[in-house]
PDB file of C-alpha atoms and ligand atoms in Angstrom:
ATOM      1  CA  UNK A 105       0.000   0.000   0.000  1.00  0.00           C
ATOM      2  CA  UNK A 106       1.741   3.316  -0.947  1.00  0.00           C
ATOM      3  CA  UNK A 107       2.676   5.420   2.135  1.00  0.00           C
ATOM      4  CA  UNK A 108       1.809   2.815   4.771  1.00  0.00           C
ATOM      5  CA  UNK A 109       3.692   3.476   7.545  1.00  0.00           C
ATOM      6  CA  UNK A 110       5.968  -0.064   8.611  1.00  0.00           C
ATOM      7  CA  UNK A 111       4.865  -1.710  11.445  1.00  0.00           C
ATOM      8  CA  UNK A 112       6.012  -5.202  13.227  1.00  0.00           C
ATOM      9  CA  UNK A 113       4.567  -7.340  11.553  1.00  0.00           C
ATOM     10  CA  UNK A 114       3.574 -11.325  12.563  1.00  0.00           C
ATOM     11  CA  UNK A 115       5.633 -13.838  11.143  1.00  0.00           C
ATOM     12  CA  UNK A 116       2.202 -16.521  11.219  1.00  0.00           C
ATOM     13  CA  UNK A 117      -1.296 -15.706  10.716  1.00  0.00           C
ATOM     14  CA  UNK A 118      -3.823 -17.990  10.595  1.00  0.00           C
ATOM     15  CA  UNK A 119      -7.646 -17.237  10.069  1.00  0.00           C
ATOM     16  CA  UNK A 120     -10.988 -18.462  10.905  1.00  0.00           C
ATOM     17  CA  UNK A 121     -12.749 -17.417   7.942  1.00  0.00           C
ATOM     18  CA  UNK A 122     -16.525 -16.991   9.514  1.00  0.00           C
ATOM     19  CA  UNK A 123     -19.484 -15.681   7.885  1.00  0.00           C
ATOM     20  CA  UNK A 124     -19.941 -16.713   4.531  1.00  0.00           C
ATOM     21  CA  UNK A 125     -23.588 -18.323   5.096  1.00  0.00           C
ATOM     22  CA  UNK A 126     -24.298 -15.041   6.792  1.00  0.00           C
ATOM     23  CA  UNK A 127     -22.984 -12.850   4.264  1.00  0.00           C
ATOM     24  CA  UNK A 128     -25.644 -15.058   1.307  1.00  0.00           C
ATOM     25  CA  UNK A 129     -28.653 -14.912   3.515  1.00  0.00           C
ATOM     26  CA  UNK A 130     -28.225 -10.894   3.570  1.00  0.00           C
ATOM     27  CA  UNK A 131     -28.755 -11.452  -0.344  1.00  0.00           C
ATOM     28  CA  UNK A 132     -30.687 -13.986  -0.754  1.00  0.00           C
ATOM     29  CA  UNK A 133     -28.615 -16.430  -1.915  1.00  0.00           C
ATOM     30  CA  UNK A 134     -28.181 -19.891  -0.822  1.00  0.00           C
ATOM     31  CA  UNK A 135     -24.774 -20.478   1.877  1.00  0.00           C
ATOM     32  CA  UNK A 136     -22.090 -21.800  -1.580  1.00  0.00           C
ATOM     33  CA  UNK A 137     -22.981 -18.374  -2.956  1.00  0.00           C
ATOM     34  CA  UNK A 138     -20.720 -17.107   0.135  1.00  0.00           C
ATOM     35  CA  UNK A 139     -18.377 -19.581   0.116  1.00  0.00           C
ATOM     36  CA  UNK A 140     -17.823 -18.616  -3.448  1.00  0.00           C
ATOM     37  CA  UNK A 141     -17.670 -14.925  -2.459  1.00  0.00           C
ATOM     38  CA  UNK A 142     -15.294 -16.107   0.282  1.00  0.00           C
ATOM     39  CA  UNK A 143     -12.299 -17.955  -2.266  1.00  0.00           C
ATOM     40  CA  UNK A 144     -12.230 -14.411  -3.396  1.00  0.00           C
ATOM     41  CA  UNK A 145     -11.453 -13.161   0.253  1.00  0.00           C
ATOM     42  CA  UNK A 146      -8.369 -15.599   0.064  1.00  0.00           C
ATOM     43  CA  UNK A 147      -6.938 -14.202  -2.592  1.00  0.00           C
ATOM     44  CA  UNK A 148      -6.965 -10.490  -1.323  1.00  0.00           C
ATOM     45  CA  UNK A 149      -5.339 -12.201   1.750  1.00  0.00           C
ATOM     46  CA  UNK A 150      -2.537 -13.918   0.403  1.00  0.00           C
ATOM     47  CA  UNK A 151      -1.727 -10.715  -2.041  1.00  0.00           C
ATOM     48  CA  UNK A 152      -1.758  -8.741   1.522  1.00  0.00           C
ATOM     49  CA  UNK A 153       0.483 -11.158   3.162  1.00  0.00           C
ATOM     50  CA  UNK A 154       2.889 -11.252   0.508  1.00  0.00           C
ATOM     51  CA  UNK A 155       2.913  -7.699   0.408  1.00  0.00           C
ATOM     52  CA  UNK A 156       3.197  -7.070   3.870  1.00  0.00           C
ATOM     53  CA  UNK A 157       5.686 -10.196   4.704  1.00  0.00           C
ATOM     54  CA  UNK A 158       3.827 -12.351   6.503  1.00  0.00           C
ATOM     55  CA  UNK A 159       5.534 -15.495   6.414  1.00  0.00           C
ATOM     56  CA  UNK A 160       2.897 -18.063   7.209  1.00  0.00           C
ATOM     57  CA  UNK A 161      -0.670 -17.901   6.393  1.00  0.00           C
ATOM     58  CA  UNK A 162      -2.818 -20.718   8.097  1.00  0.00           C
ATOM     59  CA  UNK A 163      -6.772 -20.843   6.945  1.00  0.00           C
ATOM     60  CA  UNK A 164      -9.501 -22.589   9.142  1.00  0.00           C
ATOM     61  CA  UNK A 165     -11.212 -23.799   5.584  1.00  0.00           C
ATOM     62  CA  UNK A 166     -12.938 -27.070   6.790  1.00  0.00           C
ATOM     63  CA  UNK A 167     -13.460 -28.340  10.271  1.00  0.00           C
ATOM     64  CA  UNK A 168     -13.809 -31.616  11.557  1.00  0.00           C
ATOM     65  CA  UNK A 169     -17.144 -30.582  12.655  1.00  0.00           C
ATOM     66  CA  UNK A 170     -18.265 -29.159   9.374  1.00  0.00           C
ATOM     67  CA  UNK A 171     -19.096 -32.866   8.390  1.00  0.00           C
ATOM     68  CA  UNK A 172     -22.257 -32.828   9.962  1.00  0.00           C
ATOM     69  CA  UNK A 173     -23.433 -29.764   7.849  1.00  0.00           C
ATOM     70  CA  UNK A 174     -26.146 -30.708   5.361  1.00  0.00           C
ATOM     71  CA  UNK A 175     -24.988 -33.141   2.598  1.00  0.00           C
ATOM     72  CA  UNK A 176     -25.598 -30.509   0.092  1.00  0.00           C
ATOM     73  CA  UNK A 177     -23.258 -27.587   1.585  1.00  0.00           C
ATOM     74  CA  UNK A 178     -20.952 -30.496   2.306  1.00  0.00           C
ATOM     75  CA  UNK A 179     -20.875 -30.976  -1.376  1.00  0.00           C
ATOM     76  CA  UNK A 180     -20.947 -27.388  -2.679  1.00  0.00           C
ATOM     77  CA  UNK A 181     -17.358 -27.160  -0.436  1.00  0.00           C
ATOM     78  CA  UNK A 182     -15.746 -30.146  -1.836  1.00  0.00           C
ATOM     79  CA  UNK A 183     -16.523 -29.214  -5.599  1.00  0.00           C
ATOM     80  CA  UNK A 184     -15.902 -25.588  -4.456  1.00  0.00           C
ATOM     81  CA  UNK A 185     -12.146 -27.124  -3.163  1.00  0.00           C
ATOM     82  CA  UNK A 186     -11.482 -28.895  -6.147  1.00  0.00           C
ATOM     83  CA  UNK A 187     -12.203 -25.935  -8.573  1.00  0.00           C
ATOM     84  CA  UNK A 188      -9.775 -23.823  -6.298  1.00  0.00           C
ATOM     85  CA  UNK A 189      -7.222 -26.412  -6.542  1.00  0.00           C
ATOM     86  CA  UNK A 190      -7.302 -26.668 -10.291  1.00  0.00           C
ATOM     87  CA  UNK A 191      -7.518 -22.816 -10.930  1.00  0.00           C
ATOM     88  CA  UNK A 192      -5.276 -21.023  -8.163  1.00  0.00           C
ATOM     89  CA  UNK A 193      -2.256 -23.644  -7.475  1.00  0.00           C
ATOM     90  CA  UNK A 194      -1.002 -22.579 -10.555  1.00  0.00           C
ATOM     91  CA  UNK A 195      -1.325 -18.475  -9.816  1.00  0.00           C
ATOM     92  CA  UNK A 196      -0.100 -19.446  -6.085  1.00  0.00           C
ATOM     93  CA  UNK A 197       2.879 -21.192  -7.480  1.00  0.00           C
ATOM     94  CA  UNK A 198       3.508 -18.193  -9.504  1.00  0.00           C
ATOM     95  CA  UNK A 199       3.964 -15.921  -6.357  1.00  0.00           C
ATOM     96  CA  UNK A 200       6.359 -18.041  -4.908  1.00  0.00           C
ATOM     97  CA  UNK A 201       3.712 -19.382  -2.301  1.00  0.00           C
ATOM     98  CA  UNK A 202       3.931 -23.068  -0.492  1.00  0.00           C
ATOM     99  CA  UNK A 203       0.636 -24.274  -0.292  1.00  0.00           C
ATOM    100  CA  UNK A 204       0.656 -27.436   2.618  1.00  0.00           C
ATOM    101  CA  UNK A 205      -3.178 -29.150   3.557  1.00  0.00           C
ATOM    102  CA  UNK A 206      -3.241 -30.277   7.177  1.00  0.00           C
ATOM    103  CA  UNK A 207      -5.806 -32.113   9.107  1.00  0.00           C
ATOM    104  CA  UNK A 208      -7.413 -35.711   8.306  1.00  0.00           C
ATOM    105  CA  UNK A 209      -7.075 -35.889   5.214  1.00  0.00           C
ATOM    106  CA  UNK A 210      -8.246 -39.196   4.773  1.00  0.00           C
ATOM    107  CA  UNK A 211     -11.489 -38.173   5.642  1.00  0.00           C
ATOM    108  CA  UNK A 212     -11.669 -36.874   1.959  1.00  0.00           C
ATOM    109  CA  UNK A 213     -12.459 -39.209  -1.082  1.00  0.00           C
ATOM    110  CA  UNK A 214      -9.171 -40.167  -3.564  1.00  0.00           C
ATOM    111  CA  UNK A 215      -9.456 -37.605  -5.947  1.00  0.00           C
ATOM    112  CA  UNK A 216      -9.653 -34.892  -3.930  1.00  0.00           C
ATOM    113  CA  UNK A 217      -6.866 -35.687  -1.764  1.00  0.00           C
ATOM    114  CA  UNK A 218      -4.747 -36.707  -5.181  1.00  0.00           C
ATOM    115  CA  UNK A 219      -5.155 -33.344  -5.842  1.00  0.00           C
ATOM    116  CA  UNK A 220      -3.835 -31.826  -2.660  1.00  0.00           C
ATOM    117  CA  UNK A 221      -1.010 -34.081  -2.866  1.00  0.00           C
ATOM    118  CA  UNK A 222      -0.244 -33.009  -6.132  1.00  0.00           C
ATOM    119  CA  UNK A 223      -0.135 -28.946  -4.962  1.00  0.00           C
ATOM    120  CA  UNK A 224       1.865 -29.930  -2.124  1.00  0.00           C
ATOM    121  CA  UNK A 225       4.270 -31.740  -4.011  1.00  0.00           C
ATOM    122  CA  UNK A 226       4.065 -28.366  -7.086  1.00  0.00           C
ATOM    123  CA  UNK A 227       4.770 -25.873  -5.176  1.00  0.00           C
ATOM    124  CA  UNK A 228       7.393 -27.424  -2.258  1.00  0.00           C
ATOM    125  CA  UNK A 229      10.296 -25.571  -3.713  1.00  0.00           C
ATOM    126  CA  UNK A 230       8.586 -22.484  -2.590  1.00  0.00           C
ATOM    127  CA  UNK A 231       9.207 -19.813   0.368  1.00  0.00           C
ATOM    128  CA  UNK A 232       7.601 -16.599  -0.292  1.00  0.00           C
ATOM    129  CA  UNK A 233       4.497 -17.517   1.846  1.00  0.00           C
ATOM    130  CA  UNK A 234       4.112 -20.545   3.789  1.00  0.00           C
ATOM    131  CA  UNK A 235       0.045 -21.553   3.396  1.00  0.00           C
ATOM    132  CA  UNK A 236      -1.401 -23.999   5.060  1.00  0.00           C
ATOM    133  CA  UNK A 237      -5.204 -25.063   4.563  1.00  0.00           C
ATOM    134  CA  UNK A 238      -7.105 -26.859   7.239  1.00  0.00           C
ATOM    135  CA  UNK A 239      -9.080 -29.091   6.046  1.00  0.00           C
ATOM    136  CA  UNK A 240     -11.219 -31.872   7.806  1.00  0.00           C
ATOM    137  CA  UNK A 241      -8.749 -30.040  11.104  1.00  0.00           C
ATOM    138  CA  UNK A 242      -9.824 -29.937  14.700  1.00  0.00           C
ATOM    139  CA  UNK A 243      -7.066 -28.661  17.407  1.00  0.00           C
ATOM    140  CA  UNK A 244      -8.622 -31.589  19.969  1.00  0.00           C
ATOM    141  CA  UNK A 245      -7.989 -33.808  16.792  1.00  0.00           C
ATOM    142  CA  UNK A 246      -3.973 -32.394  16.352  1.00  0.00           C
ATOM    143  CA  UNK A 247      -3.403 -32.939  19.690  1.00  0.00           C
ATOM    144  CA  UNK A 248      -4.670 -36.664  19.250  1.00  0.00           C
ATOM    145  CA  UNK A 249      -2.951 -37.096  16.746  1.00  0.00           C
ATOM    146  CA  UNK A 250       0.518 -36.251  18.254  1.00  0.00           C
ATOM    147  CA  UNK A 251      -0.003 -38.098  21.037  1.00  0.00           C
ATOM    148  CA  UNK A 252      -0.130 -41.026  19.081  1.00  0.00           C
ATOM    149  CA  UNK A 253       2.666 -40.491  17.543  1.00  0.00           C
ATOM    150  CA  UNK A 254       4.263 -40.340  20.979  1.00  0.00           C
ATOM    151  CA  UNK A 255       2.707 -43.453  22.040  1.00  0.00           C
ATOM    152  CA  UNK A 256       4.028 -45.385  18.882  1.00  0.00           C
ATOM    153  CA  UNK A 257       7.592 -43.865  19.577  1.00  0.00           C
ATOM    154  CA  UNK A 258       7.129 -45.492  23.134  1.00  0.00           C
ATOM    155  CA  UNK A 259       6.238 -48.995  21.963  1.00  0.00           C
ATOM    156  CA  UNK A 260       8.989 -49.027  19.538  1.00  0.00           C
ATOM    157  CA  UNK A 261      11.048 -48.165  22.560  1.00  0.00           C
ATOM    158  CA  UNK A 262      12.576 -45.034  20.663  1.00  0.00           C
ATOM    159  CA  UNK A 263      11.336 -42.911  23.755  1.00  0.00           C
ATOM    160  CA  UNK A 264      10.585 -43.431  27.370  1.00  0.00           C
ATOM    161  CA  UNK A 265       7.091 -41.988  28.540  1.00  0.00           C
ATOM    162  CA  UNK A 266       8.963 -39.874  31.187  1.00  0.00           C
ATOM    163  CA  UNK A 267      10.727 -38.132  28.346  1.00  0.00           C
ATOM    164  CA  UNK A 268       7.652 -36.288  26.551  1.00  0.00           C
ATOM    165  CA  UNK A 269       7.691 -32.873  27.271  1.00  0.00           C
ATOM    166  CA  UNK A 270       5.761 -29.976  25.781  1.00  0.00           C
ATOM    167  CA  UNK A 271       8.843 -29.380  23.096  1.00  0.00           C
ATOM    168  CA  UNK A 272       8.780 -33.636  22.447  1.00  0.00           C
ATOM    169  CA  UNK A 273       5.052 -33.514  21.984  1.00  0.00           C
ATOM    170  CA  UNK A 274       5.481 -30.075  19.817  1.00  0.00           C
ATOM    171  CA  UNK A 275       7.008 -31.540  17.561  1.00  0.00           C
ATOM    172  CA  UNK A 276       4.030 -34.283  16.456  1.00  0.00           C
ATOM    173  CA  UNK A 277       1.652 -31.263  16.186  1.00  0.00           C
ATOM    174  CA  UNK A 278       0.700 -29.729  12.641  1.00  0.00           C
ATOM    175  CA  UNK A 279       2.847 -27.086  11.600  1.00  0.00           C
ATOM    176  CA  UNK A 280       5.579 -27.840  13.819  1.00  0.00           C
ATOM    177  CA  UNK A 281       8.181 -27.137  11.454  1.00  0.00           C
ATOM    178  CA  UNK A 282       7.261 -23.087  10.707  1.00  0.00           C
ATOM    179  CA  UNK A 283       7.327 -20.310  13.294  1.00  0.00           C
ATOM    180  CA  UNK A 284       4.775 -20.492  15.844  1.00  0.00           C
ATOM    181  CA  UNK A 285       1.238 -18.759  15.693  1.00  0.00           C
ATOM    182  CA  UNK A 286       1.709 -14.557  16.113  1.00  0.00           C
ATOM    183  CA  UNK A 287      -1.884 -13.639  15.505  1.00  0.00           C
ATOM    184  CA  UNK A 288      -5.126 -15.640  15.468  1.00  0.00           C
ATOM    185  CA  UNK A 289      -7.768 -13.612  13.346  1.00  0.00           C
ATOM    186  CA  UNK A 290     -11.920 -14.373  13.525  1.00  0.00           C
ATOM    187  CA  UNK A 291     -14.179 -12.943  11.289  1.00  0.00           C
ATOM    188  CA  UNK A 292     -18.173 -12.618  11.474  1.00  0.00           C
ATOM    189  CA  UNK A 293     -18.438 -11.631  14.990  1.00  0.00           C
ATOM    190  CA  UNK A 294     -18.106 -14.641  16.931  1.00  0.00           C
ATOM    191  CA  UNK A 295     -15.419 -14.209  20.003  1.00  0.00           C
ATOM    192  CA  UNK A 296     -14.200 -18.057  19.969  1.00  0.00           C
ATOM    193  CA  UNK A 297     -11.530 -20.540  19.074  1.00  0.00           C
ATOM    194  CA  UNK A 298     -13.874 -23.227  17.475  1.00  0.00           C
ATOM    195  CA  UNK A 299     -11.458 -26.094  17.953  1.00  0.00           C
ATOM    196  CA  UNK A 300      -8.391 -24.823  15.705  1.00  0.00           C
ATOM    197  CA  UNK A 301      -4.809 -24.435  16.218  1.00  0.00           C
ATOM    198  CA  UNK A 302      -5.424 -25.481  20.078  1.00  0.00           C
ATOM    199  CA  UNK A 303      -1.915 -26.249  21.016  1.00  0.00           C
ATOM    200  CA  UNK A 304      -0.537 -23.414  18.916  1.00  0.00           C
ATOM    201  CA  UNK A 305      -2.682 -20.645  19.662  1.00  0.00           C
ATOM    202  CA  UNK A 306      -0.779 -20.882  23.193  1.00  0.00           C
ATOM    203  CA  UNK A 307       0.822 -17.162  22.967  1.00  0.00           C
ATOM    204  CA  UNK A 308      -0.770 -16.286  20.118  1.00  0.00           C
ATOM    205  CA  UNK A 309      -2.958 -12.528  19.930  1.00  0.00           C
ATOM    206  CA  UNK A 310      -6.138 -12.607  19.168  1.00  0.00           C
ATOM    207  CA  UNK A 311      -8.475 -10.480  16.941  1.00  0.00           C
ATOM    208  CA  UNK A 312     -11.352 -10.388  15.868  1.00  0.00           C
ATOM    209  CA  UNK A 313     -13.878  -8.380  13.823  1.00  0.00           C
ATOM    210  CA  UNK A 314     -17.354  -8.324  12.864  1.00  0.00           C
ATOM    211  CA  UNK A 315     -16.726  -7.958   9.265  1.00  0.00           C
ATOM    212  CA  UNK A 316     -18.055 -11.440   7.501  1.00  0.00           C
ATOM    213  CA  UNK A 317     -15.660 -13.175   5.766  1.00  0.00           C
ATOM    214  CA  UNK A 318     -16.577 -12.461   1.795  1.00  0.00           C
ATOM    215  CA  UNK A 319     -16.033  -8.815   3.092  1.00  0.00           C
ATOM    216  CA  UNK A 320     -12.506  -9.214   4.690  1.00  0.00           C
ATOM    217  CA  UNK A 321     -10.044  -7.545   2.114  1.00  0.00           C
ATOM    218  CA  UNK A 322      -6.627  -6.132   2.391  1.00  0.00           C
ATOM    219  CA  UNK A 323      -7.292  -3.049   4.128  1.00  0.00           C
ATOM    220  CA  UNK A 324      -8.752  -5.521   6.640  1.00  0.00           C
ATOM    221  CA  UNK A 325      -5.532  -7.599   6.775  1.00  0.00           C
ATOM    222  CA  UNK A 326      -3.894  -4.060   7.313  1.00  0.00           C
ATOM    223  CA  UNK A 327      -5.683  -3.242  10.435  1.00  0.00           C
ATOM    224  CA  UNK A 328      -5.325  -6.425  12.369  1.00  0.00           C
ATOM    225  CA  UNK A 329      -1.420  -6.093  11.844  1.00  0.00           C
ATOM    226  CA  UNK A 330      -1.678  -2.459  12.840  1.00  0.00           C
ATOM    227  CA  UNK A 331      -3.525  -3.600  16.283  1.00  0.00           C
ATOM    228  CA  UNK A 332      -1.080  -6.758  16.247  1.00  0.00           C
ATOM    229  CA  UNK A 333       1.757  -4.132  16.073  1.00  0.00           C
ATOM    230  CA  UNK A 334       0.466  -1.971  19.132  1.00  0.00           C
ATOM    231  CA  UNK A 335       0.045  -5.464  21.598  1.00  0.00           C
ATOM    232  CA  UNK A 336       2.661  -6.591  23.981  1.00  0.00           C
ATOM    233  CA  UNK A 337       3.534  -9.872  23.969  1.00  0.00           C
ATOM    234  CA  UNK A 338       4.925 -10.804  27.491  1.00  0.00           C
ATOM    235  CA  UNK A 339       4.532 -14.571  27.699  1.00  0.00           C
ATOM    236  CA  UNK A 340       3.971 -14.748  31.353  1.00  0.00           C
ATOM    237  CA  UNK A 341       6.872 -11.898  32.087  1.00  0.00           C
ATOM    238  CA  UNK A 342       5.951  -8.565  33.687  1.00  0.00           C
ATOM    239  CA  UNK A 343       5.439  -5.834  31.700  1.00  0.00           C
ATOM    240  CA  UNK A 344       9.157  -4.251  32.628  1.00  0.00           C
ATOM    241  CA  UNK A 345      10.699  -7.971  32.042  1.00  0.00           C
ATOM    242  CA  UNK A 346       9.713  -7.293  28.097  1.00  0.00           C
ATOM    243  CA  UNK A 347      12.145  -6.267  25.587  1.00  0.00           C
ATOM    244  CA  UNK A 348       9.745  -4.926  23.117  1.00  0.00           C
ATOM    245  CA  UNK A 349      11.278  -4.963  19.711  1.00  0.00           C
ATOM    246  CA  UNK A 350      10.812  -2.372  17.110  1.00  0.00           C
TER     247      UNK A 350
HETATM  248  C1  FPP B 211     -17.533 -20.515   7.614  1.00  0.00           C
HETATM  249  O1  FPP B 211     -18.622 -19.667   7.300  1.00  0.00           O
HETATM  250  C2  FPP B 211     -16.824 -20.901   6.387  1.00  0.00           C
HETATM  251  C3  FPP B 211     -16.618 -22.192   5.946  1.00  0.00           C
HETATM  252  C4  FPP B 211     -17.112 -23.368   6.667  1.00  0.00           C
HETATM  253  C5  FPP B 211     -15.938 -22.461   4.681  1.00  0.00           C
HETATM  254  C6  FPP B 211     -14.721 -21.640   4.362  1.00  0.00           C
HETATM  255  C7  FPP B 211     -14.375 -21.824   2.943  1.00  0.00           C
HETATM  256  C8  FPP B 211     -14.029 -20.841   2.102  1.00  0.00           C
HETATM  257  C9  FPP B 211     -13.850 -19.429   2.531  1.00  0.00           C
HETATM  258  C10 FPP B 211     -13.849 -21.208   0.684  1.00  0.00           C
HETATM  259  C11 FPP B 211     -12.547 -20.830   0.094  1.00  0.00           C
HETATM  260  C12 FPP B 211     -11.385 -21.500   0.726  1.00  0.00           C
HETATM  261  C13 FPP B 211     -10.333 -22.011   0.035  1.00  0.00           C
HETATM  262  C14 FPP B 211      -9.111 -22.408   0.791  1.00  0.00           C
HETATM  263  C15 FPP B 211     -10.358 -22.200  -1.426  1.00  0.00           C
HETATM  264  P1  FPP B 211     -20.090 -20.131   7.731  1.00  0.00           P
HETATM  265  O2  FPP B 211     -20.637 -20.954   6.628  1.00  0.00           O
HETATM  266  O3  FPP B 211     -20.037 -20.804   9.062  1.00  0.00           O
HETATM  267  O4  FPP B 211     -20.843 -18.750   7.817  1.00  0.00           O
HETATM  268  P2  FPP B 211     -22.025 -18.365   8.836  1.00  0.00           P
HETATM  269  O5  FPP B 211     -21.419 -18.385  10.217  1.00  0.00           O
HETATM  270  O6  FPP B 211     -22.403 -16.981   8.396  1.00  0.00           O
HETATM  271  O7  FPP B 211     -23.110 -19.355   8.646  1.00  0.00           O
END
């Protein structure tokens, strides 16, 4: 943006992109309209976060939970997945940007997750922007998930029980390997977590807005880094413990 002033900006944000059903009703149209109007609010995002330098960009797309939405809808986001997969991996790959699906993603039927696969595998040689798409994702699920992992690393006596700690068990959890969660953003007015990023949202800020997703642009993106960039982050320190950096 010409003649924005610099701020500090998050290294990882991820997203809960609410409201799209919301944002339909208000015209009418049935909930896919908004998730359609919604894959349109990714791309501003990912244009702002290259822009801005955001390194990681994490997106709440499908929860574990979102199974039990009505078979249509269900549908309308899997076809509505596979279109974005065949139109944007290409344009994403473009802008230098990683594109990594997390969650179970053997909840989803071959083709689908041959497709993911396939972007994952595209655009690995990437490092502008780290993004990650949750996809059949629930935080109570990562943390499962990892602790299985532990378990197994027990049996094959590769690990003693007494030797999982919060790093050990860390490093089982999705998105392990990038820098940890800076700022956890919420559109469409609803002030909670929703079972994502559980373990990682630890120290994480978080904002939220009112603004329904399909509406959430780059001027959005702008302002929660600008109220990102006025927090301090004191991870259980006192305030004069802190060594804020510019
Ligand atoms: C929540 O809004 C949104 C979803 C369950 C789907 C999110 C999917 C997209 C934005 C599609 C594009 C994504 C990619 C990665 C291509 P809601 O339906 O719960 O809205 P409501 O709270 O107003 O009902």
């Amino acid at each position: 943006m010409p003649g924005a002033k610099t701020v500090r900006v998050p290294r990882h944000v991820a997203i809960v992109m609410d409201g799209n059903g919301r944002w339909a009703k208000a015209r009418h149209r049935p909930r896919s309209f908004g998730h359609n109007a919604g894959r349109k609010a990714v791309r501003e995002v990912v244009e702002a976060c290259l822009r801005e330098g955001v390194r990681v960009l994490t997106l709440f797309a499908f929860s574990s939970e979102n199974w039990h939405r009505p078979e249509d809808e269900v549908g309308a986001l899997m076809s509505l997945f596979l279109r974005a997969l065949d139109k944007e991996v290409d344009e994403l790959h473009g802008h230098g940007v990683r594109l990594r699906f997390i969650g179970d993603l053997a909840a989803f039927d071959e083709p689908l997750r041959q497709r993911m696969r396939a972007a994952m595998t595209h655009t690995a040689g990437n490092d502008a922007l780290h993004m990650n798409v949750a996809v059949s994702y629930g935080g109570r699920w990562d943390i499962v998930q990892a602790t299985r992992q532990a378990a197994a690393a027990v049996a094959r006596g590769e690990l003693r029980a007494e030797e999982i700690d919060e790093a050990r068990l860390g490093q089982w959890m999705s998105l392990a390997e990038l820098p940890s969660l800076d700022l956890f953003i919420r559109t469409g007015g609803e002030r909670r977590i929703s079972n994502f990023l559980l373990w990682q949202v630890a120290y994480a800020e978080l904002y939220f807005t009112d603004t329904l997703w399909p509406d959430f642009d780059q001027a959005c993106l702008r302002e929660a880094i600008e109220d990102y960039a006025r927090r301090e982050r004191r991870y259980g320190r006192t305030s004069a413990q802190v060594i804020t950096v510019p």
